[in-house]
Each structure stands twice: as C-alpha cells, then as structure tokens.
Coordinates of C-alpha atoms in Angstrom, one line a residue:
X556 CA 18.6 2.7 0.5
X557 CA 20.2 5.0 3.0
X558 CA 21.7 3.0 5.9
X559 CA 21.3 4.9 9.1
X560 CA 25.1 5.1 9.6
X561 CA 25.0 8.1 7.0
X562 CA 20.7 9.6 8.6
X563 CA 21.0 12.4 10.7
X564 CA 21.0 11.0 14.3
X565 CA 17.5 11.0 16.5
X566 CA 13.8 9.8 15.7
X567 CA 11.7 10.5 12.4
X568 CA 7.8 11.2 12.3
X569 CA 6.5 8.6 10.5
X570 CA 3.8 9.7 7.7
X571 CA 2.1 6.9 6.0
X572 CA -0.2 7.4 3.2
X573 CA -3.3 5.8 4.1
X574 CA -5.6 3.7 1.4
X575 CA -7.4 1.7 4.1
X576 CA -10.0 1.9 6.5
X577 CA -10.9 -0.3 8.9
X578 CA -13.2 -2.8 8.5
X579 CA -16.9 -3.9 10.7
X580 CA -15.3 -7.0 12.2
X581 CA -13.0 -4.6 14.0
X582 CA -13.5 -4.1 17.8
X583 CA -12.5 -1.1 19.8
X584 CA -11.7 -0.7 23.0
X585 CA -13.0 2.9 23.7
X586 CA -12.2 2.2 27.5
X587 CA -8.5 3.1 27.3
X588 CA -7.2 6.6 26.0
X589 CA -6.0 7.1 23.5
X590 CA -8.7 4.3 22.3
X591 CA -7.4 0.7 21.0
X592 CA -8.3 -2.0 19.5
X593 CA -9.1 -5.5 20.6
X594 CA -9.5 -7.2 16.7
X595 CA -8.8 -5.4 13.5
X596 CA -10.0 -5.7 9.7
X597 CA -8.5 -4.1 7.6
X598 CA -10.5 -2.9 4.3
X599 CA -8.0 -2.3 1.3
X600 CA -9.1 0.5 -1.1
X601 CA -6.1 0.9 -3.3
X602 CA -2.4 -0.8 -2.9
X603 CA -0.3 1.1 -4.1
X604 CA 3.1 0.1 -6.1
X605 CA 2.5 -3.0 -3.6
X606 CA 3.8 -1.1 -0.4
X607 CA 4.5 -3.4 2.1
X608 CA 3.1 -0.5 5.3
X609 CA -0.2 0.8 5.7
X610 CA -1.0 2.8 8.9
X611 CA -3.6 5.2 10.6
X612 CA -3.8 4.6 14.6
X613 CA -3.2 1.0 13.7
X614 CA -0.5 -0.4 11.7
X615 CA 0.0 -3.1 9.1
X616 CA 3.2 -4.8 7.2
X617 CA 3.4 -7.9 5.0
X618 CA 5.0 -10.7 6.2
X619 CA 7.8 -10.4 4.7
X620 CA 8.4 -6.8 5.5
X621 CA 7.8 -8.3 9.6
X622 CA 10.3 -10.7 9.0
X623 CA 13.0 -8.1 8.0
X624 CA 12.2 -6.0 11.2
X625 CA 12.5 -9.5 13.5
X626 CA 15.3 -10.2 11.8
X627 CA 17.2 -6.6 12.0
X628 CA 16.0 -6.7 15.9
X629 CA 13.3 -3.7 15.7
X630 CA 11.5 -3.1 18.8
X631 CA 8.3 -1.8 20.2
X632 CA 5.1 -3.9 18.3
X633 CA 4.2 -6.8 19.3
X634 CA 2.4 -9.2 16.2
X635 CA -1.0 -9.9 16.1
X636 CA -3.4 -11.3 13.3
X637 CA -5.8 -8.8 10.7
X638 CA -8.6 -9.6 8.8
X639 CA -8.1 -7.8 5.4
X640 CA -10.8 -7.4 2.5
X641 CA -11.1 -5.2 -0.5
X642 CA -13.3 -2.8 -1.3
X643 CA -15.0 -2.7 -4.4
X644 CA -13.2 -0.1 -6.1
X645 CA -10.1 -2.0 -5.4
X646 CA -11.4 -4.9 -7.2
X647 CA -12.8 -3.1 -9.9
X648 CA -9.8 -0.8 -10.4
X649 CA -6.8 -3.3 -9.4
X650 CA -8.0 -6.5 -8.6
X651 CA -4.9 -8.0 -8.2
X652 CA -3.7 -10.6 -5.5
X653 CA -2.4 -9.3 -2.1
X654 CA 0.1 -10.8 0.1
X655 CA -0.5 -11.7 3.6
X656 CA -0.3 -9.1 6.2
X657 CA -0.1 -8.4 9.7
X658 CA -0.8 -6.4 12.5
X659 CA 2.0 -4.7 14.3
X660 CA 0.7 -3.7 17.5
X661 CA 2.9 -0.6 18.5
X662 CA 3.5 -0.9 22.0
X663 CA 6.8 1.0 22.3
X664 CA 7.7 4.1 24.1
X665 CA 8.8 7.3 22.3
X666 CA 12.4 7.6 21.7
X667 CA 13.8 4.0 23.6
X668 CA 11.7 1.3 20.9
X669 CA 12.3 2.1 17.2
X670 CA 9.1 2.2 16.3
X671 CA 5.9 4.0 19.2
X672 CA 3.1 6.5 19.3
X673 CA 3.7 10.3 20.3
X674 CA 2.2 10.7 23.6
X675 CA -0.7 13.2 23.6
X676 CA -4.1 13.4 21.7
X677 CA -2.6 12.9 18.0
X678 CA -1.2 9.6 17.6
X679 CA 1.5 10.1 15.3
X680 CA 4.4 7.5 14.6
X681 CA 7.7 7.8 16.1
X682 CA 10.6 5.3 14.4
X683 CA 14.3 5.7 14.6
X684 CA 16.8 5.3 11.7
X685 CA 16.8 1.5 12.2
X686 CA 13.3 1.2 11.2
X687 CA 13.4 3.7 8.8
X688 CA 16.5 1.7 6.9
X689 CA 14.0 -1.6 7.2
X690 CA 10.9 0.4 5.5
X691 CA 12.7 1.7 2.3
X692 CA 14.7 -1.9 1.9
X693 CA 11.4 -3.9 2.3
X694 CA 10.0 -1.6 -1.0
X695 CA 7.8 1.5 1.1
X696 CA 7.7 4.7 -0.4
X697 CA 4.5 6.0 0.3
X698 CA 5.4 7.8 3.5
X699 CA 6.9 10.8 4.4
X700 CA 9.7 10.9 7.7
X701 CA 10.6 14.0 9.6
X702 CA 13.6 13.9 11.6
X703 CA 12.4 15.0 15.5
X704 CA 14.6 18.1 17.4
X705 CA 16.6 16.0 20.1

C-alpha cells in the first residue's frame, strides 16, 4: 500500500473494471442530466479476486470496504441500499458466496470531496489520494488511477 504522504499530489481518474450490469429492479431517473438512479440492482457476472469496488455510472463497495472510508473520513457519497443477484455464468463458473454490498451514491464535487463525477457528458470518477490509499488497503486491484494535471 502506498500512503498518500509519498502519491504525487492532486486527484486521480478512477478506472474500474466493470463485471456488472445493472439489474431490472433498477429505476432511473432520466429526468435529471446526466441521468440517475432512484433504486439500483446490481447483477454480478464475475467477482473477481473478491474486489471489494465495482463501478459504471453507479458505484458499489462491500461493507467492509464502506466502513474503512467512514472511518478514514472520505467524503462525497452518501450510502444507500443495492439489490445484488448473479448471473448465471457467475454461478456456473464461480458460484461462490458474496459479501454484502452497498451503494455509494457519489454526490461530491470535483476536486473538494475525495471521491465525485467529472462534470460533462462522460461520467468518469474523480478520487483523491485519500481514497485511493483506502481502495488498495481494503484489497482493490482491478482499477486503473490517473493522476489529473492541477
């Protein structure tokens, strides 16, 4: 783990990989721009090495991973509940259990919360060094972070 006392200073663009879609209990709000959602499920297709973040334009974390970023102070979600299921290649190919996840509504603004959306038609993740420092203790590796020009 690299403890953002030693990461170049500024924000990172956050790259998840992605084995999920979502799910047909989910409900969009297509009334706001970019659009959101009002209720999310979450459908699993793979997890791999049992990351603890998944993210498209929504993101999830296990519990536990949550409680690290309440506990180290990280700003700019706000908690809600998912539904999560499995497909059937996940439970044909893996099958094992899951831990419980949850929804981490980003709500924060670019470059003030440690973790936001760009602004702009491609919603991209913005998360500073903080977050980034939570992510790879909690166990993620499958994402790739660019560090933003200032």
């Amino acid at each position: 783990m690299t403890d953002s006392s030693r990461r170049p200073g500024g924000f990172f663009l956050l790259r998840p990989e992605n084995p999920a879609e979502i799910g047909p209990e989910t409900v969009i709000n297509r009334a706001t721009t970019p659009w959101s959602y009002d209720k999310l499920q979450v459908e699993l297709d793979v997890f791999w090495e049992r990351d603890p973040l998944i993210a498209r334009d929504w993101v999830i974390a296990t519990v536990d991973l949550e409680r690290s970023f309440q506990s180290a102070g990280i700003t700019g979600y706000r908690l809600r509940p998912v539904a999560i299921t499995l497909s059937e290649n996940y439970v044909e190919l893996d099958g094992g259990p899951i831990p419980d996840f949850v929804w981490l509504d980003v709500t924060g603004k670019p470059r003030l919360d440690d973790i936001a959306w760009t602004t702009g038609g491609h919603l991209d993740l913005i998360v500073s060094p903080k977050f980034l420092d939570v992510l790879e203790a909690g166990g993620a590796s499958h994402f790739d972070a660019f560090l933003l020009p200032d």
